[in-house]
Coordinates of C-alpha atoms and ligand atoms in Angstrom, one line a residue:
X28 CA 0.0 0.0 0.0
X29 CA 1.4 3.4 -1.0
X30 CA 0.2 5.3 2.1
X31 CA 3.4 6.3 3.7
X32 CA 3.3 6.2 7.5
X33 CA 2.6 9.4 9.2
X34 CA 5.6 9.8 11.3
X35 CA 4.7 11.6 14.4
X36 CA 1.6 13.0 15.9
X37 CA 1.9 16.0 18.0
X38 CA -0.6 16.5 20.7
X39 CA -2.8 18.5 18.5
X40 CA -0.8 18.4 15.5
X41 CA 1.2 16.1 13.3
X42 CA 3.6 16.2 10.5
X43 CA 3.9 13.9 7.6
X44 CA 7.2 12.8 6.0
X45 CA 5.7 13.0 2.6
X46 CA 7.0 16.3 1.4
X47 CA 9.8 16.7 4.0
X48 CA 8.6 20.2 4.6
X49 CA 6.6 21.4 7.4
X50 CA 3.3 20.2 6.0
X51 CA 0.7 20.7 8.6
X52 CA -2.6 19.2 8.0
X53 CA -5.1 21.7 9.4
X54 CA -8.7 22.4 9.1
X55 CA -10.2 24.4 6.2
X56 CA -9.7 28.1 5.7
X57 CA -12.6 29.4 7.8
X58 CA -11.0 28.0 11.0
X59 CA -8.7 30.8 12.3
X60 CA -11.2 33.6 11.8
X61 CA -14.0 31.6 13.5
X62 CA -12.0 30.6 16.5
X63 CA -10.5 34.0 17.4
X64 CA -13.9 35.5 17.0
X65 CA -15.7 33.3 19.3
X66 CA -13.0 33.7 22.0
X67 CA -12.3 37.4 21.8
X68 CA -15.5 38.4 23.5
X69 CA -14.6 36.1 26.4
X70 CA -10.9 36.9 26.5
X71 CA -10.8 40.3 28.2
X72 CA -13.0 39.0 31.1
X73 CA -11.0 36.0 31.9
X74 CA -7.6 37.4 32.8
X75 CA -5.1 40.2 32.7
X76 CA -1.9 39.9 30.7
X77 CA 1.6 40.4 32.2
X78 CA 5.2 40.0 31.1
X79 CA 8.2 38.8 33.0
X80 CA 11.8 39.5 32.0
X81 CA 13.2 35.9 31.7
X82 CA 16.7 34.5 31.4
X83 CA 17.6 32.8 28.2
X84 CA 19.6 30.0 29.6
X85 CA 19.3 28.8 33.2
X86 CA 21.9 26.1 32.9
X87 CA 25.3 27.8 32.2
X88 CA 27.0 31.0 32.9
X89 CA 28.4 32.0 29.5
X90 CA 27.7 35.6 28.5
X91 CA 25.0 34.5 26.0
X92 CA 23.0 32.8 28.8
X93 CA 22.3 36.1 30.4
X94 CA 20.3 37.4 27.4
X95 CA 16.6 38.2 28.3
X96 CA 13.3 37.8 26.7
X97 CA 9.7 38.8 27.7
X98 CA 7.7 35.8 29.0
X99 CA 3.9 36.3 28.9
X100 CA 1.7 35.2 31.7
X101 CA -2.0 35.6 32.4
X102 CA -3.3 36.3 35.8
X103 CA -6.7 36.5 37.6
X104 CA -6.9 37.9 41.1
X105 CA -10.7 38.0 41.3
X106 CA -11.1 35.2 43.8
X107 CA -7.8 35.2 45.5
X108 CA -8.0 35.2 49.3
X109 CA -4.7 37.2 49.5
X110 CA -1.2 36.8 50.8
X111 CA -2.2 37.5 54.4
X112 CA -4.4 34.5 54.3
X113 CA -1.8 32.4 52.5
X114 CA -4.5 31.6 49.9
X115 CA -3.3 29.3 47.2
X116 CA -1.9 30.0 43.8
X117 CA -2.9 27.8 40.9
X118 CA -0.4 27.8 38.1
X119 CA -1.0 26.3 34.6
X120 CA 2.3 25.1 33.2
X121 CA 1.8 26.2 29.6
X122 CA 2.3 23.8 26.7
X123 CA 3.3 24.0 23.1
X124 CA 1.2 27.0 21.9
X125 CA -0.4 30.3 22.6
X126 CA -1.2 30.4 26.3
X127 CA -4.5 32.2 25.8
X128 CA -5.8 29.2 23.9
X129 CA -4.9 26.9 26.8
X130 CA -6.3 29.3 29.4
X131 CA -9.6 29.5 27.6
X132 CA -9.8 25.7 27.6
X133 CA -8.9 25.2 31.2
X134 CA -12.2 26.1 32.8
X135 CA -11.4 23.8 35.8
X136 CA -9.2 26.6 37.2
X137 CA -11.9 29.3 36.7
X138 CA -14.7 27.1 37.9
X139 CA -13.0 26.2 41.1
X140 CA -11.1 29.5 42.0
X141 CA -14.0 30.7 44.2
X142 CA -14.0 27.5 46.3
X143 CA -10.2 27.6 46.8
X144 CA -10.0 31.4 46.9
X145 CA -7.2 30.8 44.4
X146 CA -5.0 33.2 42.4
X147 CA -4.9 31.9 38.8
X148 CA -1.8 32.1 36.7
X149 CA -1.2 30.7 33.3
X150 CA 2.5 30.8 32.1
X151 CA 3.3 30.7 28.5
X152 CA 6.0 28.2 27.3
X153 CA 9.1 29.8 25.8
X154 CA 9.3 29.9 22.0
X155 CA 5.4 30.0 21.8
X156 CA 2.8 32.7 21.5
X157 CA 4.4 36.0 22.6
X158 CA 7.2 34.5 24.7
X159 CA 9.8 34.3 22.0
X160 CA 13.5 35.0 22.7
X161 CA 15.9 36.7 20.3
X162 CA 13.4 39.5 19.5
X163 CA 10.9 37.3 17.8
X164 CA 10.2 34.4 15.5
X165 CA 12.4 35.5 12.6
X166 CA 15.6 34.9 14.5
X167 CA 14.4 32.5 17.2
X168 CA 13.0 30.0 14.7
X169 CA 15.7 30.3 12.1
X170 CA 18.0 27.4 13.0
X171 CA 19.3 25.0 15.7
X172 CA 21.6 27.5 17.3
X173 CA 18.7 29.6 18.5
X174 CA 16.1 26.9 18.7
X175 CA 18.5 25.1 21.0
X176 CA 17.1 27.1 23.9
X177 CA 13.7 25.5 23.4
X178 CA 13.5 22.6 25.8
X179 CA 11.3 21.3 28.6
X180 CA 14.1 21.7 31.2
X181 CA 14.5 25.4 30.3
X182 CA 10.7 25.8 30.4
X183 CA 10.4 24.2 33.9
X184 CA 13.2 26.5 35.1
X185 CA 11.3 29.5 33.6
X186 CA 8.2 28.5 35.6
X187 CA 10.2 28.2 38.8
X188 CA 11.9 31.5 38.3
X189 CA 8.6 33.3 37.5
X190 CA 6.6 31.8 40.3
X191 CA 9.2 32.6 42.9
X192 CA 9.5 36.2 41.7
X193 CA 5.7 36.7 41.5
X194 CA 5.3 35.4 45.1
X195 CA 8.0 37.8 46.2
X196 CA 6.3 40.7 44.5
X197 CA 2.9 39.8 46.1
X198 CA 4.6 39.1 49.5
X199 CA 2.9 35.7 49.1
X200 CA 5.9 33.5 49.9
X201 CA 3.5 31.6 52.3
X202 CA 0.9 30.9 49.6
X203 CA 1.0 27.3 48.4
X204 CA 1.3 26.7 44.7
X205 CA -0.6 23.9 42.9
X206 CA 0.5 23.3 39.3
X207 CA -1.9 22.1 36.6
X208 CA -1.6 21.1 33.0
X209 CA -3.0 19.1 30.2
X210 CA -1.3 17.0 27.6
X211 CA 2.4 18.2 27.3
X212 CA 1.4 20.8 29.8
X213 CA 0.4 17.9 32.1
X214 CA 3.8 16.3 31.6
X215 CA 5.4 19.6 32.6
X216 CA 3.2 19.8 35.7
X217 CA 4.1 16.3 36.9
X218 CA 7.8 16.8 36.2
X219 CA 7.6 20.3 37.9
X220 CA 6.4 18.6 41.1
X221 CA 9.2 16.1 40.9
X222 CA 12.0 18.6 40.1
X223 CA 10.8 21.6 42.1
X224 CA 9.0 20.3 45.2
X225 CA 10.1 23.5 47.1
X226 CA 8.0 25.6 44.6
X227 CA 4.8 23.5 44.3
X228 CA 2.9 21.4 46.8
X229 CA 1.2 19.2 44.2
X230 CA 0.4 18.7 40.5
X231 CA -2.7 17.8 38.6
X232 CA -1.4 16.2 35.4
X233 CA -4.2 15.6 33.0
X234 CA -3.7 13.3 30.0
X235 CA 0.0 13.5 30.5
X236 CA 1.7 10.7 28.5
X237 CA 4.9 10.8 30.5
X238 CA 5.5 7.1 29.7
X239 CA 5.0 7.4 25.9
X240 CA 8.8 7.1 25.4
X241 CA 11.0 4.5 23.7
X242 CA 11.0 1.1 25.3
X243 CA 8.2 1.9 27.8
X244 CA 5.0 2.1 25.8
X245 CA 4.4 0.3 22.5
X246 CA 4.5 2.6 19.5
X247 CA 1.3 0.7 18.4
X248 CA -0.6 1.8 21.5
X249 CA -1.8 5.2 20.1
X250 CA -3.4 3.9 17.0
X251 CA -4.7 0.8 18.8
X252 CA -6.7 3.1 21.0
X253 CA -8.1 5.1 18.0
X254 CA -9.0 1.8 16.4
X255 CA -10.8 0.7 19.5
X256 CA -12.6 4.0 19.8
X257 CA -14.2 3.5 16.4
X258 CA -14.7 -0.3 16.7
X259 CA -16.5 0.1 20.1
X260 CA -19.0 2.6 18.5
X261 CA -19.6 0.6 15.4
X262 CA -17.8 -2.4 13.9
X263 CA -19.1 -1.6 10.4
X264 CA -17.9 2.0 10.7
X265 CA -14.4 0.7 11.6
X266 CA -14.5 -1.8 8.6
X267 CA -15.6 1.0 6.2
X268 CA -12.7 3.2 7.2
X269 CA -10.3 0.3 7.3
X270 CA -11.2 -0.7 3.8
X271 CA -11.2 2.8 2.4
X272 CA -7.5 3.3 2.1
X273 CA -7.1 0.8 -0.6
X274 CA -10.1 2.2 -2.4
X275 CA -8.6 5.7 -2.3
X276 CA -5.3 4.4 -3.7
X277 CA -7.1 2.5 -6.4
X278 CA -9.3 5.4 -7.4
X279 CA -6.2 7.7 -7.6
X280 CA -4.6 5.3 -10.1
X281 CA -7.5 5.4 -12.5
X282 CA -7.7 7.9 -15.4
X283 CA -9.2 11.1 -13.9
X284 CA -9.1 9.4 -10.5
X285 CA -7.8 12.3 -8.6
X286 CA -10.5 14.5 -10.1
X287 CA -13.0 12.0 -9.0
X288 CA -11.6 12.1 -5.4
X289 CA -11.6 15.9 -5.5
X290 CA -15.3 16.0 -6.4
X291 CA -16.2 13.3 -3.9
X292 CA -14.7 15.3 -1.1
X293 CA -15.3 18.8 -2.4
X294 CA -11.6 19.5 -2.3
X295 CA -10.6 23.0 -3.4
X296 CA -9.0 23.5 -6.8
X297 CA -5.4 23.1 -5.8
X298 CA -2.9 20.3 -5.1
X299 CA -4.4 16.9 -4.4
X300 CA -2.8 13.5 -4.1
X301 CA -3.9 10.2 -2.6
X302 CA -1.4 10.8 0.2
X303 CA -2.6 14.3 1.1
X304 CA -6.2 13.1 1.1
X305 CA -5.3 10.2 3.3
X306 CA -3.5 12.4 5.7
X307 CA -6.4 14.8 5.8
X308 CA -8.8 12.0 6.6
X309 CA -6.5 10.5 9.2
X310 CA -6.2 13.9 10.9
X311 CA -10.0 14.0 11.2
X312 CA -10.2 10.5 12.8
X313 CA -7.3 11.1 15.1
X314 CA -8.4 14.4 16.5
X315 CA -12.0 13.4 16.7
X316 CA -11.0 10.4 18.8
X317 CA -8.8 12.7 21.0
X318 CA -11.6 15.2 21.6
X319 CA -14.4 12.7 21.8
X320 CA -16.0 14.9 24.5
X321 CA -19.5 14.2 26.0
X322 CA -20.7 17.8 25.2
X323 CA -20.3 20.0 22.2
X324 CA -16.9 21.6 22.1
X325 CA -14.7 23.9 20.1
X326 CA -11.2 23.1 21.0
X327 CA -9.6 22.2 17.6
X328 CA -12.7 22.6 15.5
X329 CA -16.3 23.0 16.5
X330 CA -17.7 19.5 17.2
X331 CA -20.9 18.0 18.4
X332 CA -21.1 15.9 21.6
X333 CA -19.6 12.4 21.2
X334 CA -18.2 13.2 17.7
X335 CA -16.9 9.7 17.1
X336 CA -20.5 8.5 17.3
X337 CA -21.6 11.2 14.9
X338 CA -18.8 10.3 12.5
X339 CA -19.8 6.7 12.6
X340 CA -23.5 7.6 12.1
X341 CA -22.4 9.6 9.0
X342 CA -20.6 6.5 7.7
X343 CA -23.2 3.8 8.6
X344 CA -26.2 5.8 7.7
X345 CA -25.1 8.1 4.9
X346 CA -27.3 11.0 3.6
X347 CA -25.6 11.7 0.3
X348 CA -25.0 8.3 -1.4
X349 CA -23.9 5.0 0.0
X350 CA -20.6 4.3 -1.7
X351 CA -17.5 4.4 0.5
X352 CA -16.3 7.8 -0.7
X353 CA -19.6 9.4 0.0
X354 CA -19.7 7.9 3.5
X355 CA -16.2 9.2 4.2
X356 CA -17.1 12.6 2.9
X357 CA -20.0 12.6 5.5
X358 CA -17.5 11.7 8.2
X359 CA -15.0 14.4 7.2
X360 CA -17.8 16.9 7.4
X361 CA -18.3 16.2 11.0
X362 CA -14.7 17.3 11.8
X363 CA -14.1 19.9 9.2
X364 CA -17.5 21.4 8.6
X365 CA -19.6 21.1 11.6
X366 CA -20.7 24.7 11.3
X367 CA -21.6 24.1 7.7
X368 CA -19.6 27.1 6.5
X369 CA -16.9 25.4 4.5
X370 CA -17.2 26.0 0.7
X371 CA -14.4 23.6 -0.2
X372 CA -11.7 21.7 1.7
X373 CA -8.0 22.7 1.3
X374 CA -5.7 19.8 1.7
X375 CA -2.7 22.1 1.8
X376 CA -3.9 24.4 4.5
X377 CA -0.9 25.1 6.7
X378 CA -2.7 27.5 9.0
X379 CA -1.6 27.2 12.6
X380 CA -4.0 29.4 14.6
X381 CA -2.7 28.3 18.0
X382 CA 1.0 28.7 17.2
X383 CA 1.9 25.0 17.7
X384 CA 4.6 24.9 15.0
X385 CA 7.7 24.8 17.1
X386 CA 6.6 21.5 18.5
X387 CA 8.4 20.1 15.5
X388 CA 11.7 21.1 17.1
X389 CA 10.8 19.5 20.4
X390 CA 9.6 16.4 18.7
X391 CA 13.0 16.3 16.9
X392 CA 15.1 16.7 20.1
X393 CA 13.8 15.3 23.3
X394 CA 10.0 14.6 22.9
X395 CA 10.4 11.4 20.9
X396 CA 6.9 10.0 21.6
X397 CA 6.6 7.0 19.3
X398 CA 3.0 6.7 18.2
X399 CA 2.9 5.8 14.5
X400 CA 3.0 2.0 14.4
X401 CA -0.1 0.3 13.0
X402 CA -1.0 -3.3 13.7
X403 CA -2.7 -5.3 11.0
X404 CA -6.1 -4.6 12.5
X405 CA -5.4 -0.8 12.9
X406 CA -8.1 1.5 11.4
X407 CA -5.1 2.9 9.5
X408 CA -3.0 0.9 7.0
X409 CA -0.7 -1.5 8.8
X410 CA 2.9 -0.1 9.1
X411 CA 5.8 -1.2 11.2
X412 CA 7.1 1.5 13.6
X413 CA 10.4 2.8 12.3
X414 CA 12.4 5.2 14.4
X415 CA 14.8 6.1 11.6
X416 CA 12.0 7.9 9.7
X417 CA 11.9 10.5 12.3
X418 CA 15.7 10.7 12.6
X419 CA 15.9 11.3 8.9
X420 CA 13.2 14.0 9.0
X421 CA 15.0 15.8 11.9
X422 CA 18.4 15.7 10.3
X423 CA 16.9 17.0 7.1
X424 CA 14.8 19.7 8.8
X425 CA 17.2 21.0 11.5
X426 CA 20.5 19.2 11.0
X427 CA 20.2 17.6 14.4
X428 CA 19.9 14.0 15.7
X429 CA 17.1 13.3 18.2
X430 CA 18.0 12.1 21.7
X431 CA 15.2 9.6 22.2
X432 CA 16.6 8.6 25.7
X433 CA 17.1 12.0 27.1
X434 CA 13.6 12.6 28.5
X435 CA 13.6 9.4 30.5
X436 CA 17.2 10.1 31.7
X437 CA 16.1 13.5 32.9
X438 CA 12.7 12.7 34.3
X439 CA 12.5 9.0 34.6
X440 CA 9.7 6.8 33.3
X441 CA 11.1 3.2 33.4
X442 CA 9.7 1.3 36.3
X443 CA 7.9 4.4 37.4
X444 CA 5.8 2.6 40.0
X445 CA 8.8 1.2 41.8
X446 CA 10.7 4.5 41.5
X447 CA 7.9 6.8 42.6
X448 CA 6.6 4.5 45.3
X449 CA 9.5 5.8 47.5
X450 CA 10.0 9.2 46.0
X451 CA 7.7 12.1 45.3
X452 CA 4.1 12.8 46.4
X453 CA 1.0 14.8 45.6
X454 CA 0.5 14.1 41.9
X455 CA -2.8 13.3 40.3
X456 CA -2.6 11.6 36.9
X457 CA -5.9 11.8 35.1
X458 CA -6.5 9.8 31.9
X459 CA -9.6 9.2 29.7
X460 CA -9.2 5.8 28.1
X461 CA -10.8 7.0 24.8
X462 CA -7.8 9.3 24.4
X463 CA -5.1 7.8 22.2
X464 CA -2.5 9.4 24.5
X465 CA -3.8 7.5 27.5
X466 CA -1.7 4.5 26.6
X467 CA 1.3 6.6 27.6
X468 CA -0.2 7.8 30.8
X469 CA 0.0 6.6 34.4
X470 CA -3.1 4.4 34.8
X471 CA -2.5 2.9 38.2
X472 CA -2.0 4.7 41.5
X473 CA 1.6 4.4 42.7
X474 CA 1.2 5.5 46.3
X475 CA -1.3 7.1 48.7
X476 CA -0.5 10.5 47.2
X477 CA 0.5 9.7 43.6
X478 CA -2.9 8.8 42.4
X479 CA -4.3 7.7 39.0
X480 CA -7.8 8.7 38.1
X481 CA -9.0 6.8 35.1
X482 CA -12.2 7.5 33.1
X483 CA -13.1 4.8 30.7
X484 CA -15.4 7.2 28.8
X485 CA -13.1 10.2 28.9
X486 CA -11.1 11.9 26.2
X487 CA -8.0 14.1 26.1
X488 CA -7.9 16.2 29.4
X489 CA -11.7 16.4 29.5
X490 CA -11.5 17.0 33.3
X491 CA -9.9 20.4 32.8
X492 CA -12.6 21.7 30.5
X493 CA -15.2 24.3 31.6
X494 CA -18.0 22.4 33.4
X495 CA -21.4 22.5 31.7
X496 CA -24.9 21.6 32.8
X497 CA -24.9 18.7 30.4
X498 CA -21.8 17.1 31.9
X499 CA -22.4 13.4 32.6
X500 CA -22.2 12.1 36.2
X501 CA -18.9 10.3 35.7
X502 CA -17.2 13.6 34.7
X503 CA -18.7 15.5 37.6
X504 CA -17.5 12.8 40.0
X505 CA -14.0 12.9 38.6
X506 CA -13.7 16.7 39.1
X507 CA -15.1 16.3 42.6
X508 CA -12.4 13.7 43.3
X509 CA -9.7 16.0 42.0
X510 CA -11.0 18.9 44.1
X511 CA -11.0 16.7 47.2
X512 CA -7.4 15.6 46.7
X513 CA -6.2 19.2 46.1
X514 CA -8.1 20.3 49.3
X515 CA -6.2 17.6 51.2
X516 CA -2.8 18.8 49.9
X517 CA -3.7 22.3 51.0
X518 CA -4.9 21.2 54.5
X519 CA -1.6 19.2 54.9
X520 CA 0.4 22.3 53.9
X521 CA -1.4 24.6 56.4
X522 CA -1.0 22.0 59.1
X523 CA 2.7 21.6 58.4
X524 CA 3.4 25.3 58.5
X525 CA 1.5 25.7 61.7
X526 CA 3.5 22.8 63.3
X527 CA 6.9 22.8 61.9
X528 CA 9.0 19.9 63.0
X529 CA 12.3 21.8 62.8
Ligands
NAG615 C1 -21.2 29.9 10.2 O1 -22.3 30.7 9.6 C2 -23.2 31.1 10.6 C3 -24.3 31.8 9.8 O2 -24.5 31.2 8.6 C4 -22.6 32.0 11.6 O3 -23.5 32.4 12.6 C5 -21.4 31.3 12.3 O4 -20.7 32.2 13.1 C6 -20.5 30.8 11.2 N1 -19.5 29.9 11.9 C7 -18.2 30.1 11.7 C8 -17.4 29.1 12.4 O5 -17.8 30.9 10.9
NAG616 C1 -11.4 36.3 36.5 O1 -12.2 35.2 36.3 C2 -13.6 35.4 36.7 C3 -14.3 34.1 36.5 O2 -14.2 33.6 35.2 C4 -14.2 36.5 35.9 O3 -15.5 36.7 36.2 C5 -13.4 37.8 36.1 O4 -13.8 38.8 35.3 C6 -11.9 37.5 35.8 N1 -11.1 38.7 36.2 C7 -10.2 39.3 35.5 C8 -9.5 40.5 36.1 O5 -9.9 39.0 34.4
NAG617 C1 21.4 30.6 12.6 O1 20.6 31.8 12.8 C2 21.2 32.9 13.4 C3 20.2 33.9 13.7 O2 19.3 34.1 12.6 C4 22.3 33.4 12.4 O3 23.0 34.5 12.9 C5 23.3 32.2 12.1 O4 24.2 32.6 11.1 C6 22.5 31.0 11.6 N1 23.4 29.9 11.6 C7 23.5 29.0 10.6 C8 24.5 27.9 10.7 O5 22.8 29.1 9.6
NAG618 C1 8.1 41.7 40.0 O1 8.3 43.1 40.1 C2 9.4 43.6 39.4 C3 9.5 45.0 39.7 O2 8.4 45.7 39.4 C4 9.1 43.3 37.9 O3 10.1 43.8 37.1 C5 8.8 41.8 37.7 O4 8.5 41.6 36.3 C6 7.8 41.3 38.6 N1 7.7 39.9 38.5 C7 6.6 39.3 37.9 C8 6.6 37.8 37.9 O5 5.7 39.9 37.4
NAG619 C1 -27.7 2.6 -1.8 O1 -27.4 1.3 -2.1 C2 -28.5 0.5 -2.7 C3 -28.0 -0.9 -3.0 O2 -27.4 -1.4 -1.9 C4 -28.9 1.2 -4.0 O3 -30.0 0.6 -4.5 C5 -29.3 2.7 -3.6 O4 -29.7 3.4 -4.8 C6 -28.2 3.4 -2.9 N1 -28.7 4.7 -2.5 C7 -28.0 5.9 -2.7 C8 -28.6 7.1 -2.2 O5 -27.0 5.9 -3.4
NAG620 C1 -20.5 22.2 4.6 O1 -21.8 22.0 5.1 C2 -22.8 22.6 4.5 C3 -24.1 22.4 5.2 O2 -24.3 21.0 5.4 C4 -22.9 22.1 3.0 O3 -23.8 22.8 2.3 C5 -21.5 22.4 2.4 O4 -21.5 21.9 1.1 C6 -20.4 21.8 3.2 N1 -19.1 22.1 2.6 C7 -18.3 21.2 2.0 C8 -17.0 21.7 1.6 O5 -18.6 20.0 2.0
NAG621 C1 0.8 -8.1 9.5 O1 0.6 -9.5 9.2 C2 1.7 -10.0 8.4 C3 1.3 -11.4 8.0 O2 0.9 -12.1 9.1 C4 3.0 -9.9 9.2 O3 4.0 -10.4 8.4 C5 3.2 -8.4 9.5 O4 4.4 -8.3 10.3 C6 2.0 -7.8 10.2 N1 2.3 -6.4 10.3 C7 2.2 -5.7 11.4 C8 2.4 -4.2 11.4 O5 2.0 -6.2 12.5
NAG622 C1 13.2 2.4 8.2 O1 13.2 3.6 7.4 C2 14.4 3.8 6.7 C3 14.2 5.1 6.0 O2 14.0 6.2 6.9 C4 14.7 2.7 5.8 O3 16.0 3.0 5.2 C5 14.8 1.4 6.6 O4 15.0 0.3 5.7 C6 13.5 1.2 7.4 N1 13.7 0.0 8.2 C7 12.8 -1.0 8.2 C8 13.1 -2.1 9.2 O5 11.8 -0.9 7.6

């Protein structure tokens, strides 16, 4: 089969090796406008924006290290009980993109600030959004000698530095800090608790695949879970998608085959190939599985509640014709055209409305999260996992060789239950088992205070989303559990400072 393997999924984003360029498969052209519009009314009300003068390199003392850049953070004092009361500070450890996007999708913090009387802070990750060293993207993104300062260890040190300085400015040294994050941000939250226990009392790490590294979790796990997501909804839906790849290939080979595909899927009048169409469809399946939320959402694209079910309904019960291509077209419409505003679909759309692009660098250096193996029964074409695909891509793109073992050397991961049983405390690992990243998550509690919360019906960091009246009981219960655990950490902290042992 000619479908080349997609080489690495980013959390919300993936690259294909096909063109060896940054070819980001994104949603159609209406996407950026629609999203920024729907958020901008909410924006102003949610937080104030601040900047902190941050150090370029925390880990050596050469003159270049002392260069500074402006790091953005968002802050909301509305519900804070104040420094005098030692009221808590909730810090979101920003992930690979514009921090406003993550803040607007982390309703958990806003919803629960009144109960905790918490100060809310969202810190942007270096090299994303507005927090870009070297005066901006043009220099910062130009090559490995500047991108070299983009790493998780630098980001964690940024967070520690900023938090300590902010507490000093607010005379809030006595206020306990809880860190929270989802996805890569959740990995950072968990690692922050392990590396900086003197800066945070505990971490809520939601859908954080800290085990999705070489030799820990199978590179077939990610696509196995997507396969299961579709199969569990409808076996025939799974079989239709599974069988469609060959049909797309075969159609493309026929005379005028590409034009036939273009018409079947209403693809805009520009470049089309079997590969680009297959990647575009894969993207829809992957992200729909990842964001299979129980209520309507608008995280990546506007989607209905339980979008996998909706996709499978479009496939099993088509409205526009019942050949395979027509069925797939209906499914694609769920992900790419739920609002009904798309006039045609652009397979070459490289728009990146949330500024996720530099994840490519991270995925080429330390964040080697193998996800692209496909077993024979995968919903995608079978393909053996092959690490050297990525290494080749990274050498071509940046002239660098990935360090697939660095993350686990720096943060651990092997035998995590043995290691953390006697080290570390106060971490919640949430995972929804419908989320393809959950295979790389911590799914079993490790100790009394390193706790796994698992939702069989849950998707990617669903717990952190704004609560709604339609939230199912299981989701409400999970959030209650998380709030209870965080309350316990705070109680412990206040007890400890009242009764110091030394
Ligand atoms: C789609 O069009 C409707 C009106 O036709 C409009 O209200 C809505 O905001 C549009 N959605 C997007 C995402 O542009
Ligand atoms: C802080 O968040 C609350 C709750 O969402 C909101 O009502 C308030 O306007 C926000 N305050 C600021 C200063 O942004
Ligand atoms: C890398 O980028 C920097 C900043 O744009 C530039 O000064 C330097 O010459 C570049 N190095 C290489 C090897 O291209
Ligand atoms: C703390 O205050 C100083 C002096 O006003 C300021 O430069 C710095 O940015 C503040 N820190 C934070 C985290 O905002
Ligand atoms: C669906 O398939 C049946 C045969 O299985 C055919 O008779 C019918 O015309 C098809 N309907 C549409 C809308 O294409
Ligand atoms: C998007 O959905 C609307 C409403 O269902 C439909 O009229 C339109 O053709 C769709 N766009 C594409 C590109 O399929
Ligand atoms: C698929 O099955 C074939 C034949 O049994 C086997 O040789 C191949 O390794 C399998 N592929 C994968 C990705 O498991
Ligand atoms: C892995 O991919 C490389 C190209 O990146 C290729 O040369 C090599 O043969 C592949 N290995 C296997 C086992 O398929």
